[in-house]
Amino acid sequence: MPTITTQPVGQTGSAGQTATFSVVATGSAPLSYQWRRDGADIPGATSDSYTTPATVLADDGAQFAVVVTNAAGSVTSTAAIRTLN
């Protein structure tokens, strides 16, 4: 099963800015990634990092996590929170 060695970190910024979340995972290759926002898969967000579109006020408090999978199983990261100031 993969192991997440560096969890995604919450991001603070202003509306109109993007935010980038990243993860570092180890385990038998190949590793696959699926980012989620508030528990729902984000289409096309399948790498070890994810950059949001320009954020709007409704994005304040959104939670981003990633599921890392290989042949041995999967693991879900802790949630990183997008905070707007």
PDB file of C-alpha atoms in Angstrom:
ATOM      1  CA  MET A   1       0.000   0.000   0.000  1.00  0.00           C
ATOM      2  CA  PRO A   2       1.290   3.520  -0.726  1.00  0.00           C
ATOM      3  CA  THR A   3       2.466   5.749   2.093  1.00  0.00           C
ATOM      4  CA  ILE A   4       2.001   9.512   2.120  1.00  0.00           C
ATOM      5  CA  THR A   5       5.214  11.064   3.386  1.00  0.00           C
ATOM      6  CA  THR A   6       4.238  14.713   2.863  1.00  0.00           C
ATOM      7  CA  GLN A   7       0.601  15.696   3.295  1.00  0.00           C
ATOM      8  CA  PRO A   8      -1.010  18.547   1.330  1.00  0.00           C
ATOM      9  CA  VAL A   9      -0.898  21.878   3.156  1.00  0.00           C
ATOM     10  CA  GLY A  10      -3.738  24.378   3.463  1.00  0.00           C
ATOM     11  CA  GLN A  11      -3.483  27.496   1.340  1.00  0.00           C
ATOM     12  CA  THR A  12      -4.524  31.060   2.178  1.00  0.00           C
ATOM     13  CA  GLY A  13      -5.028  33.728  -0.441  1.00  0.00           C
ATOM     14  CA  SER A  14      -7.407  36.160  -2.053  1.00  0.00           C
ATOM     15  CA  ALA A  15     -10.328  35.590  -4.384  1.00  0.00           C
ATOM     16  CA  GLY A  16      -9.135  35.465  -7.975  1.00  0.00           C
ATOM     17  CA  GLN A  17      -5.906  33.644  -7.113  1.00  0.00           C
ATOM     18  CA  THR A  18      -5.137  29.993  -7.728  1.00  0.00           C
ATOM     19  CA  ALA A  19      -3.876  27.605  -5.060  1.00  0.00           C
ATOM     20  CA  THR A  20      -1.585  24.640  -5.540  1.00  0.00           C
ATOM     21  CA  PHE A  21      -1.754  21.544  -3.348  1.00  0.00           C
ATOM     22  CA  SER A  22       0.834  18.780  -3.533  1.00  0.00           C
ATOM     23  CA  VAL A  23       1.562  15.429  -1.971  1.00  0.00           C
ATOM     24  CA  VAL A  24       4.601  13.169  -1.726  1.00  0.00           C
ATOM     25  CA  ALA A  25       3.923   9.441  -1.638  1.00  0.00           C
ATOM     26  CA  THR A  26       6.052   6.310  -1.737  1.00  0.00           C
ATOM     27  CA  GLY A  27       5.234   2.752  -2.627  1.00  0.00           C
ATOM     28  CA  SER A  28       5.527   0.275  -5.463  1.00  0.00           C
ATOM     29  CA  ALA A  29       5.164   1.899  -8.864  1.00  0.00           C
ATOM     30  CA  PRO A  30       3.045   2.841 -10.580  1.00  0.00           C
ATOM     31  CA  LEU A  31       1.304   5.242  -8.196  1.00  0.00           C
ATOM     32  CA  SER A  32      -1.900   6.911  -9.329  1.00  0.00           C
ATOM     33  CA  TYR A  33      -3.462  10.037  -7.865  1.00  0.00           C
ATOM     34  CA  GLN A  34      -7.006  11.371  -7.689  1.00  0.00           C
ATOM     35  CA  TRP A  35      -7.641  14.743  -6.097  1.00  0.00           C
ATOM     36  CA  ARG A  36     -10.962  15.419  -4.403  1.00  0.00           C
ATOM     37  CA  ARG A  37     -12.719  18.608  -3.389  1.00  0.00           C
ATOM     38  CA  ASP A  38     -15.093  18.236  -0.454  1.00  0.00           C
ATOM     39  CA  GLY A  39     -15.130  14.463  -1.032  1.00  0.00           C
ATOM     40  CA  ALA A  40     -15.920  14.566  -4.771  1.00  0.00           C
ATOM     41  CA  ASP A  41     -13.389  13.593  -7.437  1.00  0.00           C
ATOM     42  CA  ILE A  42     -11.998  16.493  -9.483  1.00  0.00           C
ATOM     43  CA  PRO A  43     -12.035  15.442 -13.158  1.00  0.00           C
ATOM     44  CA  GLY A  44      -8.543  15.384 -14.661  1.00  0.00           C
ATOM     45  CA  ALA A  45      -6.777  16.034 -11.337  1.00  0.00           C
ATOM     46  CA  THR A  46      -4.589  12.939 -11.455  1.00  0.00           C
ATOM     47  CA  SER A  47      -1.025  14.005 -10.677  1.00  0.00           C
ATOM     48  CA  ASP A  48       0.913  14.532  -7.462  1.00  0.00           C
ATOM     49  CA  SER A  49      -0.124  18.196  -7.424  1.00  0.00           C
ATOM     50  CA  TYR A  50      -3.301  20.105  -8.179  1.00  0.00           C
ATOM     51  CA  THR A  51      -3.743  23.775  -8.996  1.00  0.00           C
ATOM     52  CA  THR A  52      -7.224  25.184  -8.536  1.00  0.00           C
ATOM     53  CA  PRO A  53      -8.878  27.513 -11.003  1.00  0.00           C
ATOM     54  CA  ALA A  54      -9.028  31.149  -9.860  1.00  0.00           C
ATOM     55  CA  THR A  55     -10.928  30.997  -6.590  1.00  0.00           C
ATOM     56  CA  VAL A  56     -14.159  32.774  -5.739  1.00  0.00           C
ATOM     57  CA  LEU A  57     -15.607  33.614  -2.329  1.00  0.00           C
ATOM     58  CA  ALA A  58     -17.637  30.392  -2.356  1.00  0.00           C
ATOM     59  CA  ASP A  59     -14.340  28.456  -2.304  1.00  0.00           C
ATOM     60  CA  ASP A  60     -13.526  29.669   1.215  1.00  0.00           C
ATOM     61  CA  GLY A  61     -13.236  26.597   3.432  1.00  0.00           C
ATOM     62  CA  ALA A  62     -13.136  24.069   0.584  1.00  0.00           C
ATOM     63  CA  GLN A  63     -11.256  20.902   1.511  1.00  0.00           C
ATOM     64  CA  PHE A  64      -8.811  19.235  -0.883  1.00  0.00           C
ATOM     65  CA  ALA A  65      -7.465  15.715  -0.412  1.00  0.00           C
ATOM     66  CA  VAL A  66      -5.865  13.138  -2.676  1.00  0.00           C
ATOM     67  CA  VAL A  67      -6.245   9.381  -2.943  1.00  0.00           C
ATOM     68  CA  VAL A  68      -2.997   7.609  -3.839  1.00  0.00           C
ATOM     69  CA  THR A  69      -3.351   4.111  -5.269  1.00  0.00           C
ATOM     70  CA  ASN A  70      -1.127   1.279  -6.436  1.00  0.00           C
ATOM     71  CA  ALA A  71      -1.584  -2.463  -6.901  1.00  0.00           C
ATOM     72  CA  ALA A  72      -1.354  -3.017  -3.133  1.00  0.00           C
ATOM     73  CA  GLY A  73      -4.153  -0.614  -2.172  1.00  0.00           C
ATOM     74  CA  SER A  74      -4.925   3.032  -1.619  1.00  0.00           C
ATOM     75  CA  VAL A  75      -4.505   5.718   1.010  1.00  0.00           C
ATOM     76  CA  THR A  76      -6.213   9.088   1.390  1.00  0.00           C
ATOM     77  CA  SER A  77      -4.360  12.194   2.516  1.00  0.00           C
ATOM     78  CA  THR A  78      -5.509  14.534   5.212  1.00  0.00           C
ATOM     79  CA  ALA A  79      -7.645  17.401   3.926  1.00  0.00           C
ATOM     80  CA  ALA A  80      -5.998  20.724   3.125  1.00  0.00           C
ATOM     81  CA  ILE A  81      -8.280  23.742   3.487  1.00  0.00           C
ATOM     82  CA  ARG A  82      -8.455  26.674   1.086  1.00  0.00           C
ATOM     83  CA  THR A  83      -8.909  29.873   3.079  1.00  0.00           C
ATOM     84  CA  LEU A  84      -9.700  33.236   1.510  1.00  0.00           C
ATOM     85  CA  ASN A  85      -8.760  36.436   3.270  1.00  0.00           C
TER      86      ASN A  85
END
